[in-house]
PDB file of N, CA, C and O in Angstrom:
ATOM      1  N   UNK A   1    -102.383 208.382-161.635  1.00 48.00           N
ATOM      2  CA  UNK A   1    -101.038 207.564-161.947  1.00 48.00           C
ATOM      3  C   UNK A   1    -101.379 206.926-163.337  1.00 48.00           C
ATOM      4  O   UNK A   1    -102.266 206.127-163.721  1.00 48.00           O
ATOM      5  N   UNK A   2    -100.821 207.462-164.680  1.00 52.00           N
ATOM      6  CA  UNK A   2    -101.077 206.776-165.687  1.00 52.00           C
ATOM      7  C   UNK A   2     -99.885 205.753-165.999  1.00 52.00           C
ATOM      8  O   UNK A   2     -98.771 206.272-165.791  1.00 52.00           O
ATOM      9  N   UNK A   3     -99.966 204.477-166.441  1.00 51.00           N
ATOM     10  CA  UNK A   3     -98.680 203.578-166.757  1.00 51.00           C
ATOM     11  C   UNK A   3     -98.913 203.406-168.063  1.00 51.00           C
ATOM     12  O   UNK A   3     -99.982 203.483-168.547  1.00 51.00           O
ATOM     13  N   UNK A   4     -97.704 202.984-168.576  1.00 57.00           N
ATOM     14  CA  UNK A   4     -97.653 202.751-169.898  1.00 57.00           C
ATOM     15  C   UNK A   4     -98.650 201.452-170.499  1.00 57.00           C
ATOM     16  O   UNK A   4     -98.683 200.695-169.494  1.00 57.00           O
ATOM     17  N   UNK A   5     -99.290 201.507-171.720  1.00 60.00           N
ATOM     18  CA  UNK A   5    -100.121 200.425-171.967  1.00 60.00           C
ATOM     19  C   UNK A   5     -99.495 199.004-172.050  1.00 60.00           C
ATOM     20  O   UNK A   5    -100.256 198.278-171.318  1.00 60.00           O
ATOM     21  N   UNK A   6     -98.057 199.066-172.108  1.00 64.00           N
ATOM     22  CA  UNK A   6     -97.562 197.576-172.329  1.00 64.00           C
ATOM     23  C   UNK A   6     -97.501 197.169-170.890  1.00 64.00           C
ATOM     24  O   UNK A   6     -97.802 195.716-170.798  1.00 64.00           O
ATOM     25  N   UNK A   7     -97.413 197.827-169.603  1.00 94.00           N
ATOM     26  CA  UNK A   7     -97.272 197.194-168.358  1.00 94.00           C
ATOM     27  C   UNK A   7     -98.874 196.819-168.225  1.00 94.00           C
ATOM     28  O   UNK A   7     -99.077 195.842-167.236  1.00 94.00           O
ATOM     29  N   UNK A   8     -99.826 197.684-168.326  1.00 97.00           N
ATOM     30  CA  UNK A   8    -101.283 197.607-168.297  1.00 97.00           C
ATOM     31  C   UNK A   8    -101.474 196.106-168.948  1.00 97.00           C
ATOM     32  O   UNK A   8    -102.147 195.229-168.195  1.00 97.00           O
ATOM     33  N   UNK A   9    -101.030 195.874-169.983  1.00 97.00           N
ATOM     34  CA  UNK A   9    -101.365 194.615-170.808  1.00 97.00           C
ATOM     35  C   UNK A   9    -100.525 193.746-169.819  1.00 97.00           C
ATOM     36  O   UNK A   9    -101.659 192.431-169.748  1.00 97.00           O
ATOM     37  N   UNK A  10     -99.526 193.653-169.617  1.00 97.00           N
ATOM     38  CA  UNK A  10     -98.897 192.452-168.829  1.00 97.00           C
ATOM     39  C   UNK A  10     -99.553 192.395-167.741  1.00 97.00           C
ATOM     40  O   UNK A  10     -99.538 190.827-167.195  1.00 97.00           O
ATOM     41  N   UNK A  11    -100.098 193.113-166.791  1.00 97.00           N
ATOM     42  CA  UNK A  11    -100.710 193.055-165.613  1.00 97.00           C
ATOM     43  C   UNK A  11    -101.929 192.435-165.799  1.00 97.00           C
ATOM     44  O   UNK A  11    -102.469 191.484-165.179  1.00 97.00           O
ATOM     45  N   UNK A  12    -102.942 192.735-166.979  1.00 98.00           N
ATOM     46  CA  UNK A  12    -104.199 192.292-167.104  1.00 98.00           C
ATOM     47  C   UNK A  12    -104.161 190.698-167.542  1.00 98.00           C
ATOM     48  O   UNK A  12    -104.664 189.836-167.127  1.00 98.00           O
ATOM     49  N   UNK A  13    -103.146 190.546-168.531  1.00 97.00           N
ATOM     50  CA  UNK A  13    -102.567 189.120-168.897  1.00 97.00           C
ATOM     51  C   UNK A  13    -102.231 188.200-167.568  1.00 97.00           C
ATOM     52  O   UNK A  13    -102.777 187.334-167.418  1.00 97.00           O
ATOM     53  N   UNK A  14    -101.389 188.841-166.639  1.00 97.00           N
ATOM     54  CA  UNK A  14    -101.228 188.014-165.599  1.00 97.00           C
ATOM     55  C   UNK A  14    -102.259 187.480-164.719  1.00 97.00           C
ATOM     56  O   UNK A  14    -102.657 186.572-164.165  1.00 97.00           O
ATOM     57  N   UNK A  15    -103.280 188.658-164.662  1.00 97.00           N
ATOM     58  CA  UNK A  15    -104.568 188.320-163.695  1.00 97.00           C
ATOM     59  C   UNK A  15    -105.397 187.378-164.525  1.00 97.00           C
ATOM     60  O   UNK A  15    -106.101 186.445-163.747  1.00 97.00           O
ATOM     61  N   UNK A  16    -105.564 187.720-165.739  1.00 98.00           N
ATOM     62  CA  UNK A  16    -106.607 186.561-166.487  1.00 98.00           C
ATOM     63  C   UNK A  16    -105.731 185.049-166.290  1.00 98.00           C
ATOM     64  O   UNK A  16    -106.374 184.157-166.165  1.00 98.00           O
ATOM     65  N   UNK A  17    -104.595 184.810-166.485  1.00 96.00           N
ATOM     66  CA  UNK A  17    -103.785 183.759-166.356  1.00 96.00           C
ATOM     67  C   UNK A  17    -103.901 183.143-164.881  1.00 96.00           C
ATOM     68  O   UNK A  17    -104.100 181.915-164.744  1.00 96.00           O
ATOM     69  N   UNK A  18    -103.849 183.965-163.850  1.00 96.00           N
ATOM     70  CA  UNK A  18    -104.070 183.606-162.437  1.00 96.00           C
ATOM     71  C   UNK A  18    -105.627 183.518-162.097  1.00 96.00           C
ATOM     72  O   UNK A  18    -105.589 182.290-161.026  1.00 96.00           O
ATOM     73  N   UNK A  19    -106.301 184.189-162.427  1.00 96.00           N
ATOM     74  CA  UNK A  19    -107.564 183.778-161.907  1.00 96.00           C
ATOM     75  C   UNK A  19    -108.846 182.935-162.734  1.00 96.00           C
ATOM     76  O   UNK A  19    -109.463 182.402-162.445  1.00 96.00           O
ATOM     77  N   UNK A  20    -108.403 183.278-164.118  1.00 96.00           N
ATOM     78  CA  UNK A  20    -109.174 182.321-165.224  1.00 96.00           C
ATOM     79  C   UNK A  20    -110.784 183.191-164.923  1.00 96.00           C
ATOM     80  O   UNK A  20    -111.007 184.188-164.590  1.00 96.00           O
ATOM     81  N   UNK A  21    -111.629 182.252-165.418  1.00 97.00           N
ATOM     82  CA  UNK A  21    -112.966 182.348-165.541  1.00 97.00           C
ATOM     83  C   UNK A  21    -113.455 183.565-166.381  1.00 97.00           C
ATOM     84  O   UNK A  21    -113.106 183.773-167.406  1.00 97.00           O
ATOM     85  N   UNK A  22    -114.692 184.075-166.238  1.00 98.00           N
ATOM     86  CA  UNK A  22    -114.937 185.108-167.043  1.00 98.00           C
ATOM     87  C   UNK A  22    -114.565 186.464-166.746  1.00 98.00           C
ATOM     88  O   UNK A  22    -114.216 186.660-165.697  1.00 98.00           O
ATOM     89  N   UNK A  23    -114.307 187.114-168.018  1.00 98.00           N
ATOM     90  CA  UNK A  23    -113.895 188.585-167.777  1.00 98.00           C
ATOM     91  C   UNK A  23    -114.639 189.471-168.703  1.00 98.00           C
ATOM     92  O   UNK A  23    -114.953 189.246-169.875  1.00 98.00           O
ATOM     93  N   UNK A  24    -114.946 190.543-168.261  1.00 98.00           N
ATOM     94  CA  UNK A  24    -115.502 191.731-169.109  1.00 98.00           C
ATOM     95  C   UNK A  24    -114.943 192.962-168.602  1.00 98.00           C
ATOM     96  O   UNK A  24    -113.629 192.923-167.998  1.00 98.00           O
ATOM     97  N   UNK A  25    -115.246 194.170-169.382  1.00 97.00           N
ATOM     98  CA  UNK A  25    -114.263 195.387-168.840  1.00 97.00           C
ATOM     99  C   UNK A  25    -114.459 195.653-167.440  1.00 97.00           C
ATOM    100  O   UNK A  25    -113.348 196.201-166.978  1.00 97.00           O
ATOM    101  N   UNK A  26    -115.604 195.600-166.730  1.00 97.00           N
ATOM    102  CA  UNK A  26    -115.463 196.060-165.376  1.00 97.00           C
ATOM    103  C   UNK A  26    -114.410 195.088-164.731  1.00 97.00           C
ATOM    104  O   UNK A  26    -113.810 195.619-163.609  1.00 97.00           O
ATOM    105  N   UNK A  27    -114.235 193.782-165.108  1.00 98.00           N
ATOM    106  CA  UNK A  27    -113.238 193.062-164.242  1.00 98.00           C
ATOM    107  C   UNK A  27    -111.872 193.222-164.661  1.00 98.00           C
ATOM    108  O   UNK A  27    -111.031 193.319-163.883  1.00 98.00           O
ATOM    109  N   UNK A  28    -112.141 193.632-165.809  1.00 98.00           N
ATOM    110  CA  UNK A  28    -110.494 194.093-166.321  1.00 98.00           C
ATOM    111  C   UNK A  28    -110.105 195.224-165.546  1.00 98.00           C
ATOM    112  O   UNK A  28    -108.821 195.657-165.222  1.00 98.00           O
ATOM    113  N   UNK A  29    -111.112 196.325-165.584  1.00 98.00           N
ATOM    114  CA  UNK A  29    -110.737 197.590-164.806  1.00 98.00           C
ATOM    115  C   UNK A  29    -110.386 197.383-163.372  1.00 98.00           C
ATOM    116  O   UNK A  29    -109.434 198.034-162.997  1.00 98.00           O
ATOM    117  N   UNK A  30    -110.992 196.493-162.506  1.00 98.00           N
ATOM    118  CA  UNK A  30    -110.967 196.118-161.310  1.00 98.00           C
ATOM    119  C   UNK A  30    -109.427 195.622-160.978  1.00 98.00           C
ATOM    120  O   UNK A  30    -108.590 196.025-160.321  1.00 98.00           O
ATOM    121  N   UNK A  31    -109.080 194.558-161.964  1.00 98.00           N
ATOM    122  CA  UNK A  31    -107.712 194.001-161.779  1.00 98.00           C
ATOM    123  C   UNK A  31    -106.691 195.104-162.106  1.00 98.00           C
ATOM    124  O   UNK A  31    -105.636 194.770-161.412  1.00 98.00           O
ATOM    125  N   UNK A  32    -106.788 195.972-163.087  1.00 98.00           N
ATOM    126  CA  UNK A  32    -105.776 196.897-163.449  1.00 98.00           C
ATOM    127  C   UNK A  32    -105.702 197.789-162.246  1.00 98.00           C
ATOM    128  O   UNK A  32    -104.545 198.337-161.920  1.00 98.00           O
ATOM    129  N   UNK A  33    -106.745 198.308-161.685  1.00 97.00           N
ATOM    130  CA  UNK A  33    -107.013 199.267-160.313  1.00 97.00           C
ATOM    131  C   UNK A  33    -106.124 198.432-159.514  1.00 97.00           C
ATOM    132  O   UNK A  33    -105.132 199.091-158.552  1.00 97.00           O
ATOM    133  N   UNK A  34    -106.356 197.082-158.945  1.00 96.00           N
ATOM    134  CA  UNK A  34    -105.821 196.660-158.004  1.00 96.00           C
ATOM    135  C   UNK A  34    -104.312 196.171-158.207  1.00 96.00           C
ATOM    136  O   UNK A  34    -103.437 196.074-157.078  1.00 96.00           O
ATOM    137  N   UNK A  35    -103.713 196.441-159.436  1.00 96.00           N
ATOM    138  CA  UNK A  35    -102.285 196.300-159.841  1.00 96.00           C
ATOM    139  C   UNK A  35    -101.771 197.597-159.789  1.00 96.00           C
ATOM    140  O   UNK A  35    -100.603 197.902-160.039  1.00 96.00           O
ATOM    141  N   UNK A  36    -102.376 198.542-159.195  1.00 95.00           N
ATOM    142  CA  UNK A  36    -101.734 200.102-159.357  1.00 95.00           C
ATOM    143  C   UNK A  36    -102.066 201.183-160.606  1.00 95.00           C
ATOM    144  O   UNK A  36    -101.458 201.892-160.365  1.00 95.00           O
ATOM    145  N   UNK A  37    -102.820 200.710-161.346  1.00 96.00           N
ATOM    146  CA  UNK A  37    -102.775 201.530-162.585  1.00 96.00           C
ATOM    147  C   UNK A  37    -104.204 202.457-162.470  1.00 96.00           C
ATOM    148  O   UNK A  37    -105.129 201.947-161.635  1.00 96.00           O
ATOM    149  N   UNK A  38    -104.272 202.974-163.453  1.00 96.00           N
ATOM    150  CA  UNK A  38    -105.330 204.003-163.492  1.00 96.00           C
ATOM    151  C   UNK A  38    -105.855 203.984-164.786  1.00 96.00           C
ATOM    152  O   UNK A  38    -105.688 204.468-165.880  1.00 96.00           O
ATOM    153  N   UNK A  39    -106.637 202.590-165.273  1.00 96.00           N
ATOM    154  CA  UNK A  39    -107.217 202.422-166.802  1.00 96.00           C
ATOM    155  C   UNK A  39    -108.096 202.824-166.857  1.00 96.00           C
ATOM    156  O   UNK A  39    -108.949 203.703-166.454  1.00 96.00           O
ATOM    157  N   UNK A  40    -108.220 202.931-168.500  1.00 97.00           N
ATOM    158  CA  UNK A  40    -109.502 203.611-169.171  1.00 97.00           C
ATOM    159  C   UNK A  40    -110.121 202.514-169.678  1.00 97.00           C
ATOM    160  O   UNK A  40    -109.610 201.442-169.901  1.00 97.00           O
ATOM    161  N   UNK A  41    -111.740 202.744-169.841  1.00 97.00           N
ATOM    162  CA  UNK A  41    -112.331 201.570-170.242  1.00 97.00           C
ATOM    163  C   UNK A  41    -111.965 201.164-171.795  1.00 97.00           C
ATOM    164  O   UNK A  41    -112.031 199.938-171.990  1.00 97.00           O
ATOM    165  N   UNK A  42    -111.650 202.080-172.695  1.00 97.00           N
ATOM    166  CA  UNK A  42    -111.450 201.879-174.091  1.00 97.00           C
ATOM    167  C   UNK A  42    -110.134 201.041-174.206  1.00 97.00           C
ATOM    168  O   UNK A  42    -110.158 200.127-174.881  1.00 97.00           O
ATOM    169  N   UNK A  43    -109.029 201.587-173.322  1.00 97.00           N
ATOM    170  CA  UNK A  43    -107.910 200.739-173.489  1.00 97.00           C
ATOM    171  C   UNK A  43    -107.973 199.293-172.793  1.00 97.00           C
ATOM    172  O   UNK A  43    -107.327 198.240-173.256  1.00 97.00           O
ATOM    173  N   UNK A  44    -108.811 199.039-171.723  1.00 98.00           N
ATOM    174  CA  UNK A  44    -109.184 197.721-171.037  1.00 98.00           C
ATOM    175  C   UNK A  44    -109.740 196.826-172.129  1.00 98.00           C
ATOM    176  O   UNK A  44    -109.353 195.821-172.287  1.00 98.00           O
ATOM    177  N   UNK A  45    -110.547 197.467-172.908  1.00 97.00           N
ATOM    178  CA  UNK A  45    -111.341 196.357-173.680  1.00 97.00           C
ATOM    179  C   UNK A  45    -110.514 196.315-175.040  1.00 97.00           C
ATOM    180  O   UNK A  45    -110.426 195.229-175.339  1.00 97.00           O
ATOM    181  N   UNK A  46    -109.382 197.172-175.216  1.00 97.00           N
ATOM    182  CA  UNK A  46    -108.656 196.743-176.396  1.00 97.00           C
ATOM    183  C   UNK A  46    -107.634 195.763-175.940  1.00 97.00           C
ATOM    184  O   UNK A  46    -107.213 194.712-176.613  1.00 97.00           O
ATOM    185  N   UNK A  47    -107.121 195.604-174.850  1.00 98.00           N
ATOM    186  CA  UNK A  47    -106.352 194.625-174.113  1.00 98.00           C
ATOM    187  C   UNK A  47    -107.119 193.491-174.200  1.00 98.00           C
ATOM    188  O   UNK A  47    -106.719 192.255-174.479  1.00 98.00           O
ATOM    189  N   UNK A  48    -108.340 193.318-173.585  1.00 98.00           N
ATOM    190  CA  UNK A  48    -109.191 192.124-173.566  1.00 98.00           C
ATOM    191  C   UNK A  48    -109.230 191.471-174.857  1.00 98.00           C
ATOM    192  O   UNK A  48    -109.007 190.308-175.176  1.00 98.00           O
ATOM    193  N   UNK A  49    -109.764 192.546-176.068  1.00 97.00           N
ATOM    194  CA  UNK A  49    -109.614 192.021-177.456  1.00 97.00           C
ATOM    195  C   UNK A  49    -108.285 191.301-177.947  1.00 97.00           C
ATOM    196  O   UNK A  49    -108.071 190.353-178.449  1.00 97.00           O
ATOM    197  N   UNK A  50    -106.931 191.977-177.448  1.00 97.00           N
ATOM    198  CA  UNK A  50    -105.774 191.568-178.008  1.00 97.00           C
ATOM    199  C   UNK A  50    -105.794 190.238-177.410  1.00 97.00           C
ATOM    200  O   UNK A  50    -104.997 189.129-177.801  1.00 97.00           O
ATOM    201  N   UNK A  51    -106.047 189.933-175.822  1.00 98.00           N
ATOM    202  CA  UNK A  51    -105.797 188.523-175.283  1.00 98.00           C
ATOM    203  C   UNK A  51    -106.677 187.697-175.902  1.00 98.00           C
ATOM    204  O   UNK A  51    -106.275 186.442-176.069  1.00 98.00           O
ATOM    205  N   UNK A  52    -107.841 187.646-176.293  1.00 97.00           N
ATOM    206  CA  UNK A  52    -108.467 186.797-177.201  1.00 97.00           C
ATOM    207  C   UNK A  52    -108.003 186.536-178.516  1.00 97.00           C
ATOM    208  O   UNK A  52    -107.949 185.590-178.751  1.00 97.00           O
ATOM    209  N   UNK A  53    -107.050 187.474-179.305  1.00 97.00           N
ATOM    210  CA  UNK A  53    -106.659 187.347-180.392  1.00 97.00           C
ATOM    211  C   UNK A  53    -105.569 186.437-180.195  1.00 97.00           C
ATOM    212  O   UNK A  53    -104.914 185.701-181.207  1.00 97.00           O
ATOM    213  N   UNK A  54    -105.054 186.371-178.939  1.00 96.00           N
ATOM    214  CA  UNK A  54    -103.526 185.256-178.707  1.00 96.00           C
ATOM    215  C   UNK A  54    -104.294 184.261-178.403  1.00 96.00           C
ATOM    216  O   UNK A  54    -103.202 183.470-178.060  1.00 96.00           O
ATOM    217  N   UNK A  55    -105.216 183.814-177.979  1.00 96.00           N
ATOM    218  CA  UNK A  55    -105.854 182.726-177.802  1.00 96.00           C
ATOM    219  C   UNK A  55    -106.110 182.358-176.261  1.00 96.00           C
ATOM    220  O   UNK A  55    -106.156 181.313-175.741  1.00 96.00           O
ATOM    221  N   UNK A  56    -105.817 183.429-175.354  1.00 97.00           N
ATOM    222  CA  UNK A  56    -106.065 183.407-174.091  1.00 97.00           C
ATOM    223  C   UNK A  56    -107.415 183.393-173.484  1.00 97.00           C
ATOM    224  O   UNK A  56    -107.822 182.681-172.703  1.00 97.00           O
ATOM    225  N   UNK A  57    -108.092 184.270-174.207  1.00 98.00           N
ATOM    226  CA  UNK A  57    -109.585 184.371-173.988  1.00 98.00           C
ATOM    227  C   UNK A  57    -110.370 183.910-175.350  1.00 98.00           C
ATOM    228  O   UNK A  57    -109.890 183.996-176.481  1.00 98.00           O
ATOM    229  N   UNK A  58    -111.769 183.627-174.816  1.00 97.00           N
ATOM    230  CA  UNK A  58    -112.560 183.479-176.043  1.00 97.00           C
ATOM    231  C   UNK A  58    -113.806 184.119-175.631  1.00 97.00           C
ATOM    232  O   UNK A  58    -114.277 184.104-174.766  1.00 97.00           O
ATOM    233  N   UNK A  59    -114.565 184.664-176.560  1.00 96.00           N
ATOM    234  CA  UNK A  59    -115.756 185.486-176.705  1.00 96.00           C
ATOM    235  C   UNK A  59    -116.903 184.499-176.287  1.00 96.00           C
ATOM    236  O   UNK A  59    -117.204 183.895-177.343  1.00 96.00           O
ATOM    237  N   UNK A  60    -117.570 184.774-175.436  1.00 96.00           N
ATOM    238  CA  UNK A  60    -118.946 184.181-175.254  1.00 96.00           C
ATOM    239  C   UNK A  60    -120.129 184.730-175.197  1.00 96.00           C
ATOM    240  O   UNK A  60    -121.124 184.190-175.346  1.00 96.00           O
ATOM    241  N   UNK A  61    -119.905 186.150-175.293  1.00 95.00           N
ATOM    242  CA  UNK A  61    -121.256 186.908-175.432  1.00 95.00           C
ATOM    243  C   UNK A  61    -121.041 188.214-176.082  1.00 95.00           C
ATOM    244  O   UNK A  61    -119.909 188.793-175.813  1.00 95.00           O
ATOM    245  N   UNK A  62    -121.895 188.760-176.661  1.00 93.00           N
ATOM    246  CA  UNK A  62    -121.504 189.734-177.556  1.00 93.00           C
ATOM    247  C   UNK A  62    -122.127 191.377-176.732  1.00 93.00           C
ATOM    248  O   UNK A  62    -121.449 192.357-176.976  1.00 93.00           O
ATOM    249  N   UNK A  63    -123.218 191.250-176.230  1.00 91.00           N
ATOM    250  CA  UNK A  63    -123.557 192.483-175.584  1.00 91.00           C
ATOM    251  C   UNK A  63    -124.202 192.080-174.307  1.00 91.00           C
ATOM    252  O   UNK A  63    -125.519 191.546-174.193  1.00 91.00           O
ATOM    253  N   UNK A  64    -123.671 192.458-173.168  1.00 92.00           N
ATOM    254  CA  UNK A  64    -122.212 193.091-173.085  1.00 92.00           C
ATOM    255  C   UNK A  64    -121.256 192.122-173.260  1.00 92.00           C
ATOM    256  O   UNK A  64    -121.485 190.716-173.232  1.00 92.00           O
ATOM    257  N   UNK A  65    -120.316 192.403-173.767  1.00 95.00           N
ATOM    258  CA  UNK A  65    -119.060 191.616-174.265  1.00 95.00           C
ATOM    259  C   UNK A  65    -118.691 190.915-172.964  1.00 95.00           C
ATOM    260  O   UNK A  65    -118.255 191.461-172.093  1.00 95.00           O
ATOM    261  N   UNK A  66    -118.568 189.683-173.183  1.00 97.00           N
ATOM    262  CA  UNK A  66    -117.833 188.588-172.058  1.00 97.00           C
ATOM    263  C   UNK A  66    -116.859 187.578-172.617  1.00 97.00           C
ATOM    264  O   UNK A  66    -117.380 187.146-173.641  1.00 97.00           O
ATOM    265  N   UNK A  67    -116.020 187.533-171.995  1.00 98.00           N
ATOM    266  CA  UNK A  67    -115.020 186.360-172.259  1.00 98.00           C
ATOM    267  C   UNK A  67    -114.840 185.477-171.085  1.00 98.00           C
ATOM    268  O   UNK A  67    -115.203 185.738-170.212  1.00 98.00           O
ATOM    269  N   UNK A  68    -114.274 184.215-171.668  1.00 97.00           N
ATOM    270  CA  UNK A  68    -113.844 183.255-170.702  1.00 97.00           C
ATOM    271  C   UNK A  68    -112.400 182.770-171.207  1.00 97.00           C
ATOM    272  O   UNK A  68    -111.919 182.917-172.385  1.00 97.00           O
ATOM    273  N   UNK A  69    -111.698 182.547-170.291  1.00 97.00           N
ATOM    274  CA  UNK A  69    -110.373 181.987-170.361  1.00 97.00           C
ATOM    275  C   UNK A  69    -110.474 180.622-171.144  1.00 97.00           C
ATOM    276  O   UNK A  69    -111.399 179.697-170.698  1.00 97.00           O
ATOM    277  N   UNK A  70    -109.382 180.239-171.795  1.00 93.00           N
ATOM    278  CA  UNK A  70    -109.341 179.120-172.557  1.00 93.00           C
ATOM    279  C   UNK A  70    -108.864 178.147-171.796  1.00 93.00           C
ATOM    280  O   UNK A  70    -107.813 178.526-171.166  1.00 93.00           O
ATOM    281  N   UNK A  71    -109.249 176.935-171.652  1.00 77.00           N
ATOM    282  CA  UNK A  71    -108.826 175.846-170.918  1.00 77.00           C
ATOM    283  C   UNK A  71    -107.576 175.461-171.559  1.00 77.00           C
ATOM    284  O   UNK A  71    -107.614 175.030-172.614  1.00 77.00           O
ATOM    285  N   UNK A  72    -106.474 175.227-170.934  1.00 63.00           N
ATOM    286  CA  UNK A  72    -105.305 174.588-171.174  1.00 63.00           C
ATOM    287  C   UNK A  72    -105.094 173.320-171.036  1.00 63.00           C
ATOM    288  O   UNK A  72    -105.602 172.783-170.069  1.00 63.00           O
ATOM    289  N   UNK A  73    -104.680 172.492-172.098  1.00 47.00           N
ATOM    290  CA  UNK A  73    -104.704 170.970-172.035  1.00 47.00           C
ATOM    291  C   UNK A  73    -103.151 170.561-171.837  1.00 47.00           C
ATOM    292  O   UNK A  73    -102.295 170.958-172.143  1.00 47.00           O
TER     293      UNK A  73
END
């Protein structure tokens, strides 16, 4: 089952906001699968980069790439 990218983006953003913590491609893939999607690694990495550009995540490690949620004040 392939879902439109926009709904994958919305579901991954919701998971990041709900659970917080550290995020990498594998956790993103699990969250999207749990939401009923059939995600691809490349697209999941793209969504994580986009969430970082929006300020929801900050990169904490380059190889392998890991992000953490930004603490809201």
